[in-house]
């Protein structure tokens, strides 16, 4: 996965940081051997690992403009990073790699995961007053926007909270089609599990989204990135 990602990005413009949280395998050792920066924490939860990686970047690389998140188990396709970056360069501050709208991804994600993501994305949209189709791990968030979001949910709410808050802050957001691939390693805790566990996790995500909604009131001005109307006008003029 790291070799594939390294072959996709420009090392002069990007840096790879691996968040390792509570891992009992050789993740840190393998990643370090491939030139990645390692941020370790004993706290369990996807968000804790991501946040520790961001803290490392903030402390050592102050010039970084945005953060790109992708699943380290191989489920995210590194080729899709280009789509996120292209949208960011157009002026979007939050770019989401949406999987559920791509029928080819459904066999990999499994039926329960697809349905759950559609339902959670709908809930997220109701809270944010904006349409979403997925709560995908593959995403790009502008650094200043991320700092304004200041995520509080470090476990199952890690994905929904930024989407809700970013929309309420008036950030320019878009979705780009992304692929979902079979995991290369590791035990999945969300997809590919029983319906009962899917429902349990879904309830936790619903609650996290509501908490995020309660923390922020919608603002009418666009503070991060250009508005979608401005982007459409810019594109039309350039065509």
JSON list of C-alpha atoms in Angstrom, two decimals:
[
{"chain": "A", "resi": 1, "resn": "UNK", "atom": "CA", "xyz": [0.00, 0.00, 0.00]},
{"chain": "A", "resi": 2, "resn": "UNK", "atom": "CA", "xyz": [2.77, 2.48, 0.92]},
{"chain": "A", "resi": 3, "resn": "UNK", "atom": "CA", "xyz": [4.76, 1.56, -2.16]},
{"chain": "A", "resi": 4, "resn": "UNK", "atom": "CA", "xyz": [1.69, 2.15, -4.31]},
{"chain": "A", "resi": 5, "resn": "UNK", "atom": "CA", "xyz": [0.98, 5.49, -2.65]},
{"chain": "A", "resi": 6, "resn": "UNK", "atom": "CA", "xyz": [4.60, 6.61, -2.95]},
{"chain": "A", "resi": 7, "resn": "UNK", "atom": "CA", "xyz": [4.49, 5.85, -6.68]},
{"chain": "A", "resi": 8, "resn": "UNK", "atom": "CA", "xyz": [1.37, 7.99, -7.08]},
{"chain": "A", "resi": 9, "resn": "UNK", "atom": "CA", "xyz": [2.33, 11.23, -5.34]},
{"chain": "A", "resi": 10, "resn": "UNK", "atom": "CA", "xyz": [5.07, 13.79, -5.89]},
{"chain": "A", "resi": 11, "resn": "UNK", "atom": "CA", "xyz": [7.53, 13.48, -2.96]},
{"chain": "A", "resi": 12, "resn": "UNK", "atom": "CA", "xyz": [8.40, 17.17, -3.38]},
{"chain": "A", "resi": 13, "resn": "UNK", "atom": "CA", "xyz": [4.80, 18.17, -2.64]},
{"chain": "A", "resi": 14, "resn": "UNK", "atom": "CA", "xyz": [3.49, 15.44, -0.34]},
{"chain": "A", "resi": 15, "resn": "UNK", "atom": "CA", "xyz": [4.62, 13.72, 2.82]},
{"chain": "A", "resi": 16, "resn": "UNK", "atom": "CA", "xyz": [3.28, 10.38, 4.05]},
{"chain": "A", "resi": 17, "resn": "UNK", "atom": "CA", "xyz": [2.49, 10.08, 7.75]},
{"chain": "A", "resi": 18, "resn": "UNK", "atom": "CA", "xyz": [1.18, 6.84, 9.27]},
{"chain": "A", "resi": 19, "resn": "UNK", "atom": "CA", "xyz": [-0.87, 7.02, 12.43]},
{"chain": "A", "resi": 20, "resn": "UNK", "atom": "CA", "xyz": [-0.34, 3.88, 14.51]},
{"chain": "A", "resi": 21, "resn": "UNK", "atom": "CA", "xyz": [-2.69, 3.45, 17.44]},
{"chain": "A", "resi": 22, "resn": "UNK", "atom": "CA", "xyz": [-2.71, 0.40, 19.65]},
{"chain": "A", "resi": 23, "resn": "UNK", "atom": "CA", "xyz": [-1.24, -1.78, 16.92]},
{"chain": "A", "resi": 24, "resn": "UNK", "atom": "CA", "xyz": [0.27, -5.13, 17.89]},
{"chain": "A", "resi": 25, "resn": "UNK", "atom": "CA", "xyz": [1.81, -5.93, 14.50]},
{"chain": "A", "resi": 26, "resn": "UNK", "atom": "CA", "xyz": [4.80, -4.51, 12.59]},
{"chain": "A", "resi": 27, "resn": "UNK", "atom": "CA", "xyz": [2.92, -1.57, 11.04]},
{"chain": "A", "resi": 28, "resn": "UNK", "atom": "CA", "xyz": [5.24, 1.10, 12.45]},
{"chain": "A", "resi": 29, "resn": "UNK", "atom": "CA", "xyz": [8.38, -0.84, 11.53]},
{"chain": "A", "resi": 30, "resn": "UNK", "atom": "CA", "xyz": [7.25, -1.54, 7.97]},
{"chain": "A", "resi": 31, "resn": "UNK", "atom": "CA", "xyz": [6.06, 2.04, 7.36]},
{"chain": "A", "resi": 32, "resn": "UNK", "atom": "CA", "xyz": [9.25, 3.53, 8.78]},
{"chain": "A", "resi": 33, "resn": "UNK", "atom": "CA", "xyz": [11.30, 1.30, 6.52]},
{"chain": "A", "resi": 34, "resn": "UNK", "atom": "CA", "xyz": [9.51, 2.79, 3.52]},
{"chain": "A", "resi": 35, "resn": "UNK", "atom": "CA", "xyz": [10.30, 6.36, 4.46]},
{"chain": "A", "resi": 36, "resn": "UNK", "atom": "CA", "xyz": [7.01, 7.34, 6.07]},
{"chain": "A", "resi": 37, "resn": "UNK", "atom": "CA", "xyz": [6.81, 9.46, 9.20]},
{"chain": "A", "resi": 38, "resn": "UNK", "atom": "CA", "xyz": [5.32, 7.54, 12.13]},
{"chain": "A", "resi": 39, "resn": "UNK", "atom": "CA", "xyz": [2.97, 8.94, 14.76]},
{"chain": "A", "resi": 40, "resn": "UNK", "atom": "CA", "xyz": [2.17, 6.46, 17.53]},
{"chain": "A", "resi": 41, "resn": "UNK", "atom": "CA", "xyz": [-0.39, 6.46, 20.31]},
{"chain": "A", "resi": 42, "resn": "UNK", "atom": "CA", "xyz": [-1.77, 3.80, 22.63]},
{"chain": "A", "resi": 43, "resn": "UNK", "atom": "CA", "xyz": [-5.30, 5.19, 22.41]},
{"chain": "A", "resi": 44, "resn": "UNK", "atom": "CA", "xyz": [-7.63, 3.01, 20.37]},
{"chain": "A", "resi": 45, "resn": "UNK", "atom": "CA", "xyz": [-9.88, 4.48, 17.75]},
{"chain": "A", "resi": 46, "resn": "UNK", "atom": "CA", "xyz": [-9.35, 5.54, 14.13]},
{"chain": "A", "resi": 47, "resn": "UNK", "atom": "CA", "xyz": [-9.52, 9.22, 15.00]},
{"chain": "A", "resi": 48, "resn": "UNK", "atom": "CA", "xyz": [-6.82, 8.98, 17.65]},
{"chain": "A", "resi": 49, "resn": "UNK", "atom": "CA", "xyz": [-4.34, 7.63, 15.11]},
{"chain": "A", "resi": 50, "resn": "UNK", "atom": "CA", "xyz": [-5.25, 10.29, 12.57]},
{"chain": "A", "resi": 51, "resn": "UNK", "atom": "CA", "xyz": [-5.08, 13.08, 15.12]},
{"chain": "A", "resi": 52, "resn": "UNK", "atom": "CA", "xyz": [-1.65, 11.97, 16.33]},
{"chain": "A", "resi": 53, "resn": "UNK", "atom": "CA", "xyz": [-0.42, 12.02, 12.72]},
{"chain": "A", "resi": 54, "resn": "UNK", "atom": "CA", "xyz": [-1.82, 15.54, 12.27]},
{"chain": "A", "resi": 55, "resn": "UNK", "atom": "CA", "xyz": [-0.16, 16.70, 15.49]},
{"chain": "A", "resi": 56, "resn": "UNK", "atom": "CA", "xyz": [3.16, 15.44, 14.16]},
{"chain": "A", "resi": 57, "resn": "UNK", "atom": "CA", "xyz": [2.68, 17.26, 10.86]},
{"chain": "A", "resi": 58, "resn": "UNK", "atom": "CA", "xyz": [1.65, 20.48, 12.61]},
{"chain": "A", "resi": 59, "resn": "UNK", "atom": "CA", "xyz": [4.77, 20.37, 14.78]},
{"chain": "A", "resi": 60, "resn": "UNK", "atom": "CA", "xyz": [7.29, 19.52, 12.06]},
{"chain": "A", "resi": 61, "resn": "UNK", "atom": "CA", "xyz": [5.81, 20.72, 8.75]},
{"chain": "A", "resi": 62, "resn": "UNK", "atom": "CA", "xyz": [4.07, 24.08, 9.28]},
{"chain": "A", "resi": 63, "resn": "UNK", "atom": "CA", "xyz": [3.89, 24.76, 5.53]},
{"chain": "A", "resi": 64, "resn": "UNK", "atom": "CA", "xyz": [1.47, 21.88, 4.82]},
{"chain": "A", "resi": 65, "resn": "UNK", "atom": "CA", "xyz": [-1.72, 23.29, 3.27]},
{"chain": "A", "resi": 66, "resn": "UNK", "atom": "CA", "xyz": [-4.11, 20.34, 3.60]},
{"chain": "A", "resi": 67, "resn": "UNK", "atom": "CA", "xyz": [-4.50, 16.84, 5.00]},
{"chain": "A", "resi": 68, "resn": "UNK", "atom": "CA", "xyz": [-5.45, 13.80, 2.93]},
{"chain": "A", "resi": 69, "resn": "UNK", "atom": "CA", "xyz": [-6.83, 10.79, 4.79]},
{"chain": "A", "resi": 70, "resn": "UNK", "atom": "CA", "xyz": [-7.00, 7.29, 3.35]},
{"chain": "A", "resi": 71, "resn": "UNK", "atom": "CA", "xyz": [-7.35, 3.80, 4.74]},
{"chain": "A", "resi": 72, "resn": "UNK", "atom": "CA", "xyz": [-3.99, 2.19, 5.40]},
{"chain": "A", "resi": 73, "resn": "UNK", "atom": "CA", "xyz": [-5.37, -1.32, 4.93]},
{"chain": "A", "resi": 74, "resn": "UNK", "atom": "CA", "xyz": [-5.48, -1.02, 1.15]},
{"chain": "A", "resi": 75, "resn": "UNK", "atom": "CA", "xyz": [-9.23, -0.36, 0.87]},
{"chain": "A", "resi": 76, "resn": "UNK", "atom": "CA", "xyz": [-8.59, 3.15, -0.51]},
{"chain": "A", "resi": 77, "resn": "UNK", "atom": "CA", "xyz": [-7.08, 3.43, -3.98]},
{"chain": "A", "resi": 78, "resn": "UNK", "atom": "CA", "xyz": [-4.05, 5.80, -4.00]},
{"chain": "A", "resi": 79, "resn": "UNK", "atom": "CA", "xyz": [-4.89, 6.70, -7.60]},
{"chain": "A", "resi": 80, "resn": "UNK", "atom": "CA", "xyz": [-7.95, 8.55, -6.29]},
{"chain": "A", "resi": 81, "resn": "UNK", "atom": "CA", "xyz": [-5.72, 11.01, -4.44]},
{"chain": "A", "resi": 82, "resn": "UNK", "atom": "CA", "xyz": [-5.24, 12.86, -7.72]},
{"chain": "A", "resi": 83, "resn": "UNK", "atom": "CA", "xyz": [-8.98, 13.54, -7.91]},
{"chain": "A", "resi": 84, "resn": "UNK", "atom": "CA", "xyz": [-9.01, 15.01, -4.43]},
{"chain": "A", "resi": 85, "resn": "UNK", "atom": "CA", "xyz": [-6.04, 17.24, -5.16]},
{"chain": "A", "resi": 86, "resn": "UNK", "atom": "CA", "xyz": [-7.54, 18.43, -8.45]},
{"chain": "A", "resi": 87, "resn": "UNK", "atom": "CA", "xyz": [-10.75, 19.48, -6.67]},
{"chain": "A", "resi": 88, "resn": "UNK", "atom": "CA", "xyz": [-8.75, 21.20, -3.94]},
{"chain": "A", "resi": 89, "resn": "UNK", "atom": "CA", "xyz": [-6.82, 23.18, -6.53]},
{"chain": "A", "resi": 90, "resn": "UNK", "atom": "CA", "xyz": [-10.15, 24.33, -7.98]},
{"chain": "A", "resi": 91, "resn": "UNK", "atom": "CA", "xyz": [-10.99, 25.92, -4.66]},
{"chain": "A", "resi": 92, "resn": "UNK", "atom": "CA", "xyz": [-12.77, 23.26, -2.59]},
{"chain": "A", "resi": 93, "resn": "UNK", "atom": "CA", "xyz": [-11.69, 23.13, 1.05]},
{"chain": "A", "resi": 94, "resn": "UNK", "atom": "CA", "xyz": [-13.24, 19.72, 1.77]},
{"chain": "A", "resi": 95, "resn": "UNK", "atom": "CA", "xyz": [-13.18, 16.93, -0.82]},
{"chain": "A", "resi": 96, "resn": "UNK", "atom": "CA", "xyz": [-14.83, 13.59, -0.09]},
{"chain": "A", "resi": 97, "resn": "UNK", "atom": "CA", "xyz": [-14.04, 10.41, -2.00]},
{"chain": "A", "resi": 98, "resn": "UNK", "atom": "CA", "xyz": [-17.53, 8.92, -2.36]},
{"chain": "A", "resi": 99, "resn": "UNK", "atom": "CA", "xyz": [-17.79, 5.16, -2.84]},
{"chain": "A", "resi": 100, "resn": "UNK", "atom": "CA", "xyz": [-21.45, 4.25, -2.45]},
{"chain": "A", "resi": 101, "resn": "UNK", "atom": "CA", "xyz": [-22.56, 5.89, -5.70]},
{"chain": "A", "resi": 102, "resn": "UNK", "atom": "CA", "xyz": [-20.29, 3.56, -7.66]},
{"chain": "A", "resi": 103, "resn": "UNK", "atom": "CA", "xyz": [-22.08, 0.26, -8.27]},
{"chain": "A", "resi": 104, "resn": "UNK", "atom": "CA", "xyz": [-18.77, -1.48, -8.89]},
{"chain": "A", "resi": 105, "resn": "UNK", "atom": "CA", "xyz": [-17.88, -0.92, -5.24]},
{"chain": "A", "resi": 106, "resn": "UNK", "atom": "CA", "xyz": [-20.94, -2.61, -3.78]},
{"chain": "A", "resi": 107, "resn": "UNK", "atom": "CA", "xyz": [-19.68, -6.23, -3.93]},
{"chain": "A", "resi": 108, "resn": "UNK", "atom": "CA", "xyz": [-16.53, -5.18, -2.07]},
{"chain": "A", "resi": 109, "resn": "UNK", "atom": "CA", "xyz": [-18.31, -3.08, 0.55]},
{"chain": "A", "resi": 110, "resn": "UNK", "atom": "CA", "xyz": [-21.08, -5.64, 1.11]},
{"chain": "A", "resi": 111, "resn": "UNK", "atom": "CA", "xyz": [-24.77, -4.88, 1.10]},
{"chain": "A", "resi": 112, "resn": "UNK", "atom": "CA", "xyz": [-25.10, -3.99, 4.79]},
{"chain": "A", "resi": 113, "resn": "UNK", "atom": "CA", "xyz": [-22.24, -1.50, 4.59]},
{"chain": "A", "resi": 114, "resn": "UNK", "atom": "CA", "xyz": [-23.66, 0.18, 1.47]},
{"chain": "A", "resi": 115, "resn": "UNK", "atom": "CA", "xyz": [-27.11, 0.58, 3.02]},
{"chain": "A", "resi": 116, "resn": "UNK", "atom": "CA", "xyz": [-25.65, 1.81, 6.31]},
{"chain": "A", "resi": 117, "resn": "UNK", "atom": "CA", "xyz": [-23.51, 4.40, 4.53]},
{"chain": "A", "resi": 118, "resn": "UNK", "atom": "CA", "xyz": [-26.42, 5.69, 2.47]},
{"chain": "A", "resi": 119, "resn": "UNK", "atom": "CA", "xyz": [-28.52, 6.03, 5.63]},
{"chain": "A", "resi": 120, "resn": "UNK", "atom": "CA", "xyz": [-25.77, 7.71, 7.63]},
{"chain": "A", "resi": 121, "resn": "UNK", "atom": "CA", "xyz": [-24.97, 10.05, 4.75]},
{"chain": "A", "resi": 122, "resn": "UNK", "atom": "CA", "xyz": [-28.65, 11.04, 4.65]},
{"chain": "A", "resi": 123, "resn": "UNK", "atom": "CA", "xyz": [-28.58, 11.75, 8.39]},
{"chain": "A", "resi": 124, "resn": "UNK", "atom": "CA", "xyz": [-25.38, 13.72, 7.95]},
{"chain": "A", "resi": 125, "resn": "UNK", "atom": "CA", "xyz": [-27.03, 15.76, 5.21]},
{"chain": "A", "resi": 126, "resn": "UNK", "atom": "CA", "xyz": [-30.03, 16.54, 7.38]},
{"chain": "A", "resi": 127, "resn": "UNK", "atom": "CA", "xyz": [-27.75, 17.79, 10.15]},
{"chain": "A", "resi": 128, "resn": "UNK", "atom": "CA", "xyz": [-25.54, 19.76, 7.78]},
{"chain": "A", "resi": 129, "resn": "UNK", "atom": "CA", "xyz": [-28.32, 20.93, 5.44]},
{"chain": "A", "resi": 130, "resn": "UNK", "atom": "CA", "xyz": [-26.33, 19.62, 2.54]},
{"chain": "A", "resi": 131, "resn": "UNK", "atom": "CA", "xyz": [-26.50, 16.46, 0.40]},
{"chain": "A", "resi": 132, "resn": "UNK", "atom": "CA", "xyz": [-23.94, 13.72, 1.08]},
{"chain": "A", "resi": 133, "resn": "UNK", "atom": "CA", "xyz": [-23.76, 10.20, -0.36]},
{"chain": "A", "resi": 134, "resn": "UNK", "atom": "CA", "xyz": [-21.04, 8.67, 1.82]},
{"chain": "A", "resi": 135, "resn": "UNK", "atom": "CA", "xyz": [-19.00, 8.86, 5.04]},
{"chain": "A", "resi": 136, "resn": "UNK", "atom": "CA", "xyz": [-15.85, 7.67, 3.36]},
{"chain": "A", "resi": 137, "resn": "UNK", "atom": "CA", "xyz": [-12.36, 7.42, 4.88]},
{"chain": "A", "resi": 138, "resn": "UNK", "atom": "CA", "xyz": [-10.78, 8.91, 1.73]},
{"chain": "A", "resi": 139, "resn": "UNK", "atom": "CA", "xyz": [-10.96, 12.69, 2.06]},
{"chain": "A", "resi": 140, "resn": "UNK", "atom": "CA", "xyz": [-9.01, 15.93, 1.82]},
{"chain": "A", "resi": 141, "resn": "UNK", "atom": "CA", "xyz": [-9.49, 18.75, 4.33]},
{"chain": "A", "resi": 142, "resn": "UNK", "atom": "CA", "xyz": [-7.83, 22.14, 4.13]},
{"chain": "A", "resi": 143, "resn": "UNK", "atom": "CA", "xyz": [-5.56, 22.68, 7.12]},
{"chain": "A", "resi": 144, "resn": "UNK", "atom": "CA", "xyz": [-7.22, 25.90, 8.29]},
{"chain": "A", "resi": 145, "resn": "UNK", "atom": "CA", "xyz": [-10.64, 24.31, 7.93]},
{"chain": "A", "resi": 146, "resn": "UNK", "atom": "CA", "xyz": [-9.54, 21.29, 9.94]},
{"chain": "A", "resi": 147, "resn": "UNK", "atom": "CA", "xyz": [-8.28, 23.54, 12.72]},
{"chain": "A", "resi": 148, "resn": "UNK", "atom": "CA", "xyz": [-11.62, 25.37, 12.73]},
{"chain": "A", "resi": 149, "resn": "UNK", "atom": "CA", "xyz": [-13.50, 22.06, 12.93]},
{"chain": "A", "resi": 150, "resn": "UNK", "atom": "CA", "xyz": [-11.32, 20.97, 15.88]},
{"chain": "A", "resi": 151, "resn": "UNK", "atom": "CA", "xyz": [-12.70, 17.39, 15.89]},
{"chain": "A", "resi": 152, "resn": "UNK", "atom": "CA", "xyz": [-13.87, 16.06, 19.23]},
{"chain": "A", "resi": 153, "resn": "UNK", "atom": "CA", "xyz": [-15.02, 12.60, 18.06]},
{"chain": "A", "resi": 154, "resn": "UNK", "atom": "CA", "xyz": [-12.01, 10.28, 17.93]},
{"chain": "A", "resi": 155, "resn": "UNK", "atom": "CA", "xyz": [-13.76, 6.93, 17.46]},
{"chain": "A", "resi": 156, "resn": "UNK", "atom": "CA", "xyz": [-16.85, 6.11, 15.40]},
{"chain": "A", "resi": 157, "resn": "UNK", "atom": "CA", "xyz": [-17.76, 9.77, 14.89]},
{"chain": "A", "resi": 158, "resn": "UNK", "atom": "CA", "xyz": [-14.45, 10.71, 13.28]},
{"chain": "A", "resi": 159, "resn": "UNK", "atom": "CA", "xyz": [-15.85, 10.75, 9.74]},
{"chain": "A", "resi": 160, "resn": "UNK", "atom": "CA", "xyz": [-19.28, 12.31, 10.27]},
{"chain": "A", "resi": 161, "resn": "UNK", "atom": "CA", "xyz": [-18.22, 15.18, 12.54]},
{"chain": "A", "resi": 162, "resn": "UNK", "atom": "CA", "xyz": [-16.00, 17.01, 10.00]},
{"chain": "A", "resi": 163, "resn": "UNK", "atom": "CA", "xyz": [-18.68, 16.75, 7.31]},
{"chain": "A", "resi": 164, "resn": "UNK", "atom": "CA", "xyz": [-21.37, 18.23, 9.53]},
{"chain": "A", "resi": 165, "resn": "UNK", "atom": "CA", "xyz": [-19.18, 20.99, 10.93]},
{"chain": "A", "resi": 166, "resn": "UNK", "atom": "CA", "xyz": [-17.54, 21.91, 7.62]},
{"chain": "A", "resi": 167, "resn": "UNK", "atom": "CA", "xyz": [-20.95, 22.41, 6.02]},
{"chain": "A", "resi": 168, "resn": "UNK", "atom": "CA", "xyz": [-22.13, 24.52, 8.94]},
{"chain": "A", "resi": 169, "resn": "UNK", "atom": "CA", "xyz": [-19.01, 26.66, 8.69]},
{"chain": "A", "resi": 170, "resn": "UNK", "atom": "CA", "xyz": [-19.91, 27.38, 5.09]},
{"chain": "A", "resi": 171, "resn": "UNK", "atom": "CA", "xyz": [-16.91, 25.58, 3.59]},
{"chain": "A", "resi": 172, "resn": "UNK", "atom": "CA", "xyz": [-16.78, 24.76, -0.11]},
{"chain": "A", "resi": 173, "resn": "UNK", "atom": "CA", "xyz": [-17.38, 20.98, -0.24]},
{"chain": "A", "resi": 174, "resn": "UNK", "atom": "CA", "xyz": [-17.57, 18.48, -3.08]},
{"chain": "A", "resi": 175, "resn": "UNK", "atom": "CA", "xyz": [-17.63, 14.74, -3.62]},
{"chain": "A", "resi": 176, "resn": "UNK", "atom": "CA", "xyz": [-15.57, 12.89, -6.23]},
{"chain": "A", "resi": 177, "resn": "UNK", "atom": "CA", "xyz": [-16.06, 9.23, -7.21]},
{"chain": "A", "resi": 178, "resn": "UNK", "atom": "CA", "xyz": [-13.71, 6.86, -5.43]},
{"chain": "A", "resi": 179, "resn": "UNK", "atom": "CA", "xyz": [-12.98, 3.14, -5.47]},
{"chain": "A", "resi": 180, "resn": "UNK", "atom": "CA", "xyz": [-13.30, 0.63, -2.65]},
{"chain": "A", "resi": 181, "resn": "UNK", "atom": "CA", "xyz": [-10.91, -2.31, -2.73]},
{"chain": "A", "resi": 182, "resn": "UNK", "atom": "CA", "xyz": [-10.62, -5.49, -0.67]},
{"chain": "A", "resi": 183, "resn": "UNK", "atom": "CA", "xyz": [-8.60, -5.06, 2.51]},
{"chain": "A", "resi": 184, "resn": "UNK", "atom": "CA", "xyz": [-5.03, -6.32, 2.38]},
{"chain": "A", "resi": 185, "resn": "UNK", "atom": "CA", "xyz": [-4.78, -7.01, 6.11]},
{"chain": "A", "resi": 186, "resn": "UNK", "atom": "CA", "xyz": [-6.34, -6.31, 9.48]},
{"chain": "A", "resi": 187, "resn": "UNK", "atom": "CA", "xyz": [-9.71, -7.02, 11.04]},
{"chain": "A", "resi": 188, "resn": "UNK", "atom": "CA", "xyz": [-12.57, -4.78, 9.95]},
{"chain": "A", "resi": 189, "resn": "UNK", "atom": "CA", "xyz": [-14.65, -3.33, 12.78]},
{"chain": "A", "resi": 190, "resn": "UNK", "atom": "CA", "xyz": [-17.32, -1.55, 10.73]},
{"chain": "A", "resi": 191, "resn": "UNK", "atom": "CA", "xyz": [-17.95, -3.21, 7.37]},
{"chain": "A", "resi": 192, "resn": "UNK", "atom": "CA", "xyz": [-18.21, -6.95, 6.84]},
{"chain": "A", "resi": 193, "resn": "UNK", "atom": "CA", "xyz": [-19.63, -7.49, 10.33]},
{"chain": "A", "resi": 194, "resn": "UNK", "atom": "CA", "xyz": [-23.00, -8.70, 11.58]},
{"chain": "A", "resi": 195, "resn": "UNK", "atom": "CA", "xyz": [-26.17, -6.68, 11.09]},
{"chain": "A", "resi": 196, "resn": "UNK", "atom": "CA", "xyz": [-26.40, -6.26, 14.85]},
{"chain": "A", "resi": 197, "resn": "UNK", "atom": "CA", "xyz": [-22.93, -4.72, 15.05]},
{"chain": "A", "resi": 198, "resn": "UNK", "atom": "CA", "xyz": [-23.62, -2.57, 12.00]},
{"chain": "A", "resi": 199, "resn": "UNK", "atom": "CA", "xyz": [-26.74, -1.23, 13.73]},
{"chain": "A", "resi": 200, "resn": "UNK", "atom": "CA", "xyz": [-24.86, -0.63, 16.99]},
{"chain": "A", "resi": 201, "resn": "UNK", "atom": "CA", "xyz": [-22.06, 1.27, 15.27]},
{"chain": "A", "resi": 202, "resn": "UNK", "atom": "CA", "xyz": [-24.59, 3.17, 13.18]},
{"chain": "A", "resi": 203, "resn": "UNK", "atom": "CA", "xyz": [-26.31, 4.42, 16.33]},
{"chain": "A", "resi": 204, "resn": "UNK", "atom": "CA", "xyz": [-23.00, 5.67, 17.70]},
{"chain": "A", "resi": 205, "resn": "UNK", "atom": "CA", "xyz": [-22.30, 7.52, 14.47]},
{"chain": "A", "resi": 206, "resn": "UNK", "atom": "CA", "xyz": [-25.79, 9.05, 14.51]},
{"chain": "A", "resi": 207, "resn": "UNK", "atom": "CA", "xyz": [-25.20, 10.30, 18.04]},
{"chain": "A", "resi": 208, "resn": "UNK", "atom": "CA", "xyz": [-21.79, 11.71, 17.12]},
{"chain": "A", "resi": 209, "resn": "UNK", "atom": "CA", "xyz": [-23.31, 13.61, 14.21]},
{"chain": "A", "resi": 210, "resn": "UNK", "atom": "CA", "xyz": [-25.95, 15.11, 16.45]},
{"chain": "A", "resi": 211, "resn": "UNK", "atom": "CA", "xyz": [-23.31, 16.21, 18.95]},
{"chain": "A", "resi": 212, "resn": "UNK", "atom": "CA", "xyz": [-21.38, 17.88, 16.13]},
{"chain": "A", "resi": 213, "resn": "UNK", "atom": "CA", "xyz": [-24.55, 19.63, 14.98]},
{"chain": "A", "resi": 214, "resn": "UNK", "atom": "CA", "xyz": [-25.13, 20.91, 18.51]},
{"chain": "A", "resi": 215, "resn": "UNK", "atom": "CA", "xyz": [-21.64, 22.44, 18.68]},
{"chain": "A", "resi": 216, "resn": "UNK", "atom": "CA", "xyz": [-22.05, 24.67, 15.64]},
{"chain": "A", "resi": 217, "resn": "UNK", "atom": "CA", "xyz": [-24.66, 27.03, 14.29]},
{"chain": "A", "resi": 218, "resn": "UNK", "atom": "CA", "xyz": [-24.86, 27.49, 10.53]},
{"chain": "A", "resi": 219, "resn": "UNK", "atom": "CA", "xyz": [-23.11, 30.55, 9.14]},
{"chain": "A", "resi": 220, "resn": "UNK", "atom": "CA", "xyz": [-24.25, 32.16, 5.90]},
{"chain": "A", "resi": 221, "resn": "UNK", "atom": "CA", "xyz": [-20.83, 33.38, 4.72]},
{"chain": "A", "resi": 222, "resn": "UNK", "atom": "CA", "xyz": [-18.29, 31.13, 3.01]},
{"chain": "A", "resi": 223, "resn": "UNK", "atom": "CA", "xyz": [-15.11, 31.18, 5.10]},
{"chain": "A", "resi": 224, "resn": "UNK", "atom": "CA", "xyz": [-13.11, 28.35, 3.59]},
{"chain": "A", "resi": 225, "resn": "UNK", "atom": "CA", "xyz": [-12.70, 27.92, -0.15]},
{"chain": "A", "resi": 226, "resn": "UNK", "atom": "CA", "xyz": [-14.88, 29.39, -2.82]},
{"chain": "A", "resi": 227, "resn": "UNK", "atom": "CA", "xyz": [-18.60, 28.77, -3.00]},
{"chain": "A", "resi": 228, "resn": "UNK", "atom": "CA", "xyz": [-19.93, 26.26, -5.54]},
{"chain": "A", "resi": 229, "resn": "UNK", "atom": "CA", "xyz": [-21.56, 29.10, -7.49]},
{"chain": "A", "resi": 230, "resn": "UNK", "atom": "CA", "xyz": [-18.23, 30.91, -7.77]},
{"chain": "A", "resi": 231, "resn": "UNK", "atom": "CA", "xyz": [-16.54, 27.69, -8.90]},
{"chain": "A", "resi": 232, "resn": "UNK", "atom": "CA", "xyz": [-19.15, 27.09, -11.60]},
{"chain": "A", "resi": 233, "resn": "UNK", "atom": "CA", "xyz": [-18.76, 30.67, -12.85]},
{"chain": "A", "resi": 234, "resn": "UNK", "atom": "CA", "xyz": [-14.98, 30.31, -12.89]},
{"chain": "A", "resi": 235, "resn": "UNK", "atom": "CA", "xyz": [-15.20, 27.07, -14.86]},
{"chain": "A", "resi": 236, "resn": "UNK", "atom": "CA", "xyz": [-17.61, 28.50, -17.40]},
{"chain": "A", "resi": 237, "resn": "UNK", "atom": "CA", "xyz": [-15.38, 31.50, -18.02]},
{"chain": "A", "resi": 238, "resn": "UNK", "atom": "CA", "xyz": [-12.39, 29.28, -18.50]},
{"chain": "A", "resi": 239, "resn": "UNK", "atom": "CA", "xyz": [-14.10, 26.97, -20.98]}
]
